[in-house]
């Protein structure tokens, strides 16, 4: 299995985030994500700190951009990010501007189709505008209000609509995350409930290191 494994670091303390990222790299995770809560808490400092600590690791910055897409992307790329996230609900102009900026810096754009009424259709449009990846995402608040919602509900339709890599995100169990690969996703993402505990944006398991090593091994065996 050649799938990429991504870890969403959604804690709000930079020291804790770096500890989790170190454990993640040691466990064999491929991509590190500066999650939205961490980015809001620590800003560009978090991206720079991740780049300094992990000079060779691909870094995803979960901007969730809705506007000002070119400027936001440029700041993240200059700070050391490799991939930024624009929302599918954003105007086409924002997606296009973020793609242009990524191309200028030799970086990449992910489009998150969370809450798009037609996720497969918007994913296809985003692909046509030049994004590199699609994220099928069930949001934290959404799934806590409506138990049972899952990105798996839309994954197969989105996969059928695009030719670029797709990832599914949003409270998936380890077996569910691995299932996304069987369905055709090329990137498996782990975050909540592994990285965050309930409603608290802090590490969920004191045995995070061991647990993550076991998860990575399980993905590699799949």
mmCIF file of C-alpha atoms in Angstrom:
data_model
loop_
_atom_site.group_PDB
_atom_site.id
_atom_site.type_symbol
_atom_site.label_atom_id
_atom_site.label_comp_id
_atom_site.label_asym_id
_atom_site.label_seq_id
_atom_site.Cartn_x
_atom_site.Cartn_y
_atom_site.Cartn_z
ATOM 1 C CA UNK A 1 0.000 0.000 0.000
ATOM 2 C CA UNK A 2 1.526 3.307 -1.154
ATOM 3 C CA UNK A 3 -1.043 5.507 0.562
ATOM 4 C CA UNK A 4 0.130 8.681 2.231
ATOM 5 C CA UNK A 5 -0.673 8.989 5.925
ATOM 6 C CA UNK A 6 -1.522 12.481 7.197
ATOM 7 C CA UNK A 7 -1.955 13.544 10.815
ATOM 8 C CA UNK A 8 -4.056 16.588 11.684
ATOM 9 C CA UNK A 9 -2.434 18.409 14.592
ATOM 10 C CA UNK A 10 -5.484 20.234 15.945
ATOM 11 C CA UNK A 11 -4.258 21.132 19.427
ATOM 12 C CA UNK A 12 -3.864 24.799 20.369
ATOM 13 C CA UNK A 13 -0.536 24.743 22.214
ATOM 14 C CA UNK A 14 2.549 24.845 19.990
ATOM 15 C CA UNK A 15 4.796 22.856 22.314
ATOM 16 C CA UNK A 16 2.213 20.083 22.519
ATOM 17 C CA UNK A 17 1.741 20.260 18.751
ATOM 18 C CA UNK A 18 5.453 19.808 18.137
ATOM 19 C CA UNK A 19 5.571 16.878 20.553
ATOM 20 C CA UNK A 20 2.696 15.216 18.691
ATOM 21 C CA UNK A 21 4.341 15.938 15.357
ATOM 22 C CA UNK A 22 7.649 14.436 16.506
ATOM 23 C CA UNK A 23 5.856 11.299 17.639
ATOM 24 C CA UNK A 24 3.995 11.209 14.333
ATOM 25 C CA UNK A 25 7.133 11.406 12.223
ATOM 26 C CA UNK A 26 8.795 8.768 14.382
ATOM 27 C CA UNK A 27 5.758 6.518 13.902
ATOM 28 C CA UNK A 28 6.017 6.803 10.123
ATOM 29 C CA UNK A 29 3.427 9.447 9.256
ATOM 30 C CA UNK A 30 4.095 11.023 5.852
ATOM 31 C CA UNK A 31 2.367 14.425 6.017
ATOM 32 C CA UNK A 32 1.948 16.826 8.932
ATOM 33 C CA UNK A 33 -1.041 19.146 9.092
ATOM 34 C CA UNK A 34 -0.998 22.439 10.951
ATOM 35 C CA UNK A 35 -4.664 22.232 11.931
ATOM 36 C CA UNK A 36 -7.016 25.185 11.980
ATOM 37 C CA UNK A 37 -7.141 25.519 15.806
ATOM 38 C CA UNK A 38 -3.341 25.527 15.970
ATOM 39 C CA UNK A 39 -3.116 28.043 13.153
ATOM 40 C CA UNK A 40 -5.598 30.349 14.883
ATOM 41 C CA UNK A 41 -3.779 30.043 18.202
ATOM 42 C CA UNK A 42 -0.210 30.395 16.962
ATOM 43 C CA UNK A 43 -0.457 31.834 13.444
ATOM 44 C CA UNK A 44 2.487 31.813 11.069
ATOM 45 C CA UNK A 45 4.738 31.012 14.016
ATOM 46 C CA UNK A 46 3.313 27.476 14.018
ATOM 47 C CA UNK A 47 4.050 26.958 10.331
ATOM 48 C CA UNK A 48 7.586 28.302 10.703
ATOM 49 C CA UNK A 49 8.173 26.134 13.769
ATOM 50 C CA UNK A 50 6.988 23.015 11.956
ATOM 51 C CA UNK A 51 9.223 23.780 8.983
ATOM 52 C CA UNK A 52 12.248 24.393 11.204
ATOM 53 C CA UNK A 53 11.656 21.199 13.170
ATOM 54 C CA UNK A 54 10.787 19.026 10.156
ATOM 55 C CA UNK A 55 12.692 20.388 7.151
ATOM 56 C CA UNK A 56 11.849 17.447 4.897
ATOM 57 C CA UNK A 57 8.241 16.712 5.887
ATOM 58 C CA UNK A 58 5.378 17.840 3.637
ATOM 59 C CA UNK A 59 3.312 20.330 5.640
ATOM 60 C CA UNK A 60 -0.400 20.907 5.050
ATOM 61 C CA UNK A 61 -1.816 24.192 6.371
ATOM 62 C CA UNK A 62 -5.561 23.938 6.980
ATOM 63 C CA UNK A 63 -6.466 27.538 6.226
ATOM 64 C CA UNK A 64 -10.094 26.865 5.287
ATOM 65 C CA UNK A 65 -9.823 29.904 3.029
ATOM 66 C CA UNK A 66 -13.024 31.641 1.943
ATOM 67 C CA UNK A 67 -11.571 34.937 0.670
ATOM 68 C CA UNK A 68 -8.233 36.671 0.271
ATOM 69 C CA UNK A 69 -6.985 33.371 -1.047
ATOM 70 C CA UNK A 70 -3.859 34.485 -2.840
ATOM 71 C CA UNK A 71 -2.501 36.507 0.075
ATOM 72 C CA UNK A 72 -3.266 33.812 2.643
ATOM 73 C CA UNK A 73 -1.620 31.140 0.528
ATOM 74 C CA UNK A 74 1.476 33.239 -0.109
ATOM 75 C CA UNK A 75 1.967 33.847 3.617
ATOM 76 C CA UNK A 76 1.781 30.131 4.336
ATOM 77 C CA UNK A 77 4.114 29.184 1.498
ATOM 78 C CA UNK A 78 6.693 31.765 2.599
ATOM 79 C CA UNK A 79 6.469 30.397 6.147
ATOM 80 C CA UNK A 80 7.194 26.869 4.953
ATOM 81 C CA UNK A 81 3.857 25.279 4.099
ATOM 82 C CA UNK A 82 3.620 22.952 1.120
ATOM 83 C CA UNK A 83 -0.156 22.623 0.743
ATOM 84 C CA UNK A 84 -2.990 24.966 1.694
ATOM 85 C CA UNK A 85 -6.732 24.371 1.962
ATOM 86 C CA UNK A 86 -9.403 26.429 0.211
ATOM 87 C CA UNK A 87 -13.093 25.804 0.810
ATOM 88 C CA UNK A 88 -15.268 24.567 -2.018
ATOM 89 C CA UNK A 89 -17.922 27.011 -0.804
ATOM 90 C CA UNK A 90 -15.582 29.888 -1.681
ATOM 91 C CA UNK A 91 -16.100 31.863 -4.861
ATOM 92 C CA UNK A 92 -14.428 30.475 -7.982
ATOM 93 C CA UNK A 93 -12.183 33.545 -7.965
ATOM 94 C CA UNK A 94 -10.749 32.553 -4.590
ATOM 95 C CA UNK A 95 -9.996 29.013 -5.710
ATOM 96 C CA UNK A 96 -8.373 30.298 -8.895
ATOM 97 C CA UNK A 97 -6.253 32.857 -7.003
ATOM 98 C CA UNK A 98 -5.034 30.240 -4.549
ATOM 99 C CA UNK A 99 -4.103 27.906 -7.395
ATOM 100 C CA UNK A 100 -2.213 30.727 -9.132
ATOM 101 C CA UNK A 101 -0.247 31.464 -5.970
ATOM 102 C CA UNK A 102 0.557 27.802 -5.448
ATOM 103 C CA UNK A 103 1.834 27.525 -8.995
ATOM 104 C CA UNK A 104 3.999 30.612 -8.479
ATOM 105 C CA UNK A 105 5.685 28.997 -5.475
ATOM 106 C CA UNK A 106 5.703 25.429 -6.765
ATOM 107 C CA UNK A 107 3.231 24.385 -4.053
ATOM 108 C CA UNK A 108 -0.206 22.744 -3.997
ATOM 109 C CA UNK A 109 -3.855 23.402 -3.132
ATOM 110 C CA UNK A 110 -6.440 21.165 -1.486
ATOM 111 C CA UNK A 111 -10.144 21.963 -1.900
ATOM 112 C CA UNK A 112 -12.448 21.040 0.988
ATOM 113 C CA UNK A 113 -16.004 20.403 -0.239
ATOM 114 C CA UNK A 114 -17.530 20.427 3.261
ATOM 115 C CA UNK A 115 -21.184 21.597 3.139
ATOM 116 C CA UNK A 116 -21.214 21.984 -0.639
ATOM 117 C CA UNK A 117 -24.740 21.041 -1.805
ATOM 118 C CA UNK A 118 -23.298 19.024 -4.701
ATOM 119 C CA UNK A 119 -19.978 17.693 -3.460
ATOM 120 C CA UNK A 120 -19.096 15.640 -6.568
ATOM 121 C CA UNK A 121 -20.006 18.520 -8.867
ATOM 122 C CA UNK A 122 -18.019 21.074 -6.886
ATOM 123 C CA UNK A 123 -15.070 18.699 -6.647
ATOM 124 C CA UNK A 124 -15.059 18.386 -10.421
ATOM 125 C CA UNK A 125 -15.213 22.161 -10.832
ATOM 126 C CA UNK A 126 -12.328 22.583 -8.386
ATOM 127 C CA UNK A 127 -10.295 20.041 -10.319
ATOM 128 C CA UNK A 128 -10.986 21.973 -13.519
ATOM 129 C CA UNK A 129 -9.762 25.149 -11.776
ATOM 130 C CA UNK A 130 -6.457 23.464 -11.025
ATOM 131 C CA UNK A 131 -6.543 22.246 -7.427
ATOM 132 C CA UNK A 132 -4.355 19.256 -6.640
ATOM 133 C CA UNK A 133 -6.439 17.393 -4.034
ATOM 134 C CA UNK A 134 -10.042 17.120 -2.886
ATOM 135 C CA UNK A 135 -11.045 16.796 0.782
ATOM 136 C CA UNK A 136 -14.381 15.138 1.580
ATOM 137 C CA UNK A 137 -15.020 16.507 5.052
ATOM 138 C CA UNK A 138 -17.694 16.155 7.705
ATOM 139 C CA UNK A 139 -17.128 19.023 10.130
ATOM 140 C CA UNK A 140 -16.489 18.790 13.875
ATOM 141 C CA UNK A 141 -19.601 20.744 14.911
ATOM 142 C CA UNK A 142 -21.772 19.133 12.248
ATOM 143 C CA UNK A 143 -21.033 15.571 13.272
ATOM 144 C CA UNK A 144 -21.372 16.386 16.975
ATOM 145 C CA UNK A 145 -24.834 17.839 16.377
ATOM 146 C CA UNK A 146 -25.933 15.080 13.993
ATOM 147 C CA UNK A 147 -24.455 11.745 15.104
ATOM 148 C CA UNK A 148 -23.857 9.260 12.343
ATOM 149 C CA UNK A 149 -22.787 11.703 9.649
ATOM 150 C CA UNK A 150 -19.631 10.560 7.902
ATOM 151 C CA UNK A 151 -17.465 11.594 4.959
ATOM 152 C CA UNK A 152 -17.906 8.010 3.778
ATOM 153 C CA UNK A 153 -21.449 9.020 2.788
ATOM 154 C CA UNK A 154 -20.086 11.099 -0.107
ATOM 155 C CA UNK A 155 -16.658 9.617 -0.772
ATOM 156 C CA UNK A 156 -17.480 7.197 -3.568
ATOM 157 C CA UNK A 157 -19.454 9.780 -5.550
ATOM 158 C CA UNK A 158 -16.633 12.314 -5.251
ATOM 159 C CA UNK A 159 -14.029 9.724 -6.238
ATOM 160 C CA UNK A 160 -16.070 8.943 -9.342
ATOM 161 C CA UNK A 161 -16.239 12.636 -10.275
ATOM 162 C CA UNK A 162 -12.525 13.510 -10.248
ATOM 163 C CA UNK A 163 -9.162 12.215 -11.389
ATOM 164 C CA UNK A 164 -7.032 13.878 -8.707
ATOM 165 C CA UNK A 165 -6.278 12.390 -5.259
ATOM 166 C CA UNK A 166 -9.051 12.490 -2.660
ATOM 167 C CA UNK A 167 -8.982 12.221 1.126
ATOM 168 C CA UNK A 168 -11.841 11.761 3.598
ATOM 169 C CA UNK A 169 -11.788 13.593 6.929
ATOM 170 C CA UNK A 170 -14.054 13.839 9.930
ATOM 171 C CA UNK A 171 -14.101 11.659 13.012
ATOM 172 C CA UNK A 172 -13.364 8.389 11.247
ATOM 173 C CA UNK A 173 -12.356 5.362 13.270
ATOM 174 C CA UNK A 174 -9.148 3.604 12.264
ATOM 175 C CA UNK A 175 -11.047 0.863 10.373
ATOM 176 C CA UNK A 176 -13.150 3.508 8.610
ATOM 177 C CA UNK A 177 -10.067 5.524 7.659
ATOM 178 C CA UNK A 178 -8.480 2.415 6.189
ATOM 179 C CA UNK A 179 -11.744 1.695 4.380
ATOM 180 C CA UNK A 180 -11.332 4.989 2.516
ATOM 181 C CA UNK A 181 -8.240 3.521 0.872
ATOM 182 C CA UNK A 182 -10.147 0.448 -0.272
ATOM 183 C CA UNK A 183 -12.708 2.778 -1.841
ATOM 184 C CA UNK A 184 -9.998 4.611 -3.779
ATOM 185 C CA UNK A 185 -8.708 7.441 -1.580
ATOM 186 C CA UNK A 186 -4.943 7.932 -1.851
ATOM 187 C CA UNK A 187 -4.377 9.754 1.439
ATOM 188 C CA UNK A 188 -5.561 8.542 4.829
ATOM 189 C CA UNK A 189 -6.002 11.221 7.473
ATOM 190 C CA UNK A 190 -6.035 10.765 11.234
ATOM 191 C CA UNK A 191 -7.146 13.504 13.604
ATOM 192 C CA UNK A 192 -10.153 13.388 15.897
ATOM 193 C CA UNK A 193 -10.750 11.255 17.884
ATOM 194 C CA UNK A 194 -7.040 10.350 17.992
ATOM 195 C CA UNK A 195 -5.583 13.839 18.323
ATOM 196 C CA UNK A 196 -8.367 15.681 20.119
ATOM 197 C CA UNK A 197 -10.305 14.590 23.177
ATOM 198 C CA UNK A 198 -14.068 15.157 23.048
ATOM 199 C CA UNK A 199 -14.667 18.905 22.927
ATOM 200 C CA UNK A 200 -11.126 19.683 24.102
ATOM 201 C CA UNK A 201 -8.445 20.410 21.548
ATOM 202 C CA UNK A 202 -5.697 18.482 23.275
ATOM 203 C CA UNK A 203 -4.167 15.037 22.844
ATOM 204 C CA UNK A 204 -6.783 12.360 23.386
ATOM 205 C CA UNK A 205 -4.604 9.448 24.504
ATOM 206 C CA UNK A 206 -1.591 9.558 26.839
ATOM 207 C CA UNK A 207 -0.317 6.562 24.866
ATOM 208 C CA UNK A 208 -0.497 8.531 21.612
ATOM 209 C CA UNK A 209 2.963 7.392 20.462
ATOM 210 C CA UNK A 210 2.218 3.691 20.780
ATOM 211 C CA UNK A 211 -1.285 4.018 19.408
ATOM 212 C CA UNK A 212 -0.107 5.902 16.336
ATOM 213 C CA UNK A 213 2.669 3.404 15.609
ATOM 214 C CA UNK A 214 0.072 0.636 15.658
ATOM 215 C CA UNK A 215 -2.210 2.611 13.352
ATOM 216 C CA UNK A 216 0.565 3.301 10.844
ATOM 217 C CA UNK A 217 1.520 -0.370 10.836
ATOM 218 C CA UNK A 218 -2.108 -1.317 10.233
ATOM 219 C CA UNK A 219 -2.384 1.068 7.283
ATOM 220 C CA UNK A 220 0.826 -0.273 5.753
ATOM 221 C CA UNK A 221 -0.523 -3.812 6.020
ATOM 222 C CA UNK A 222 -3.844 -2.923 4.372
#
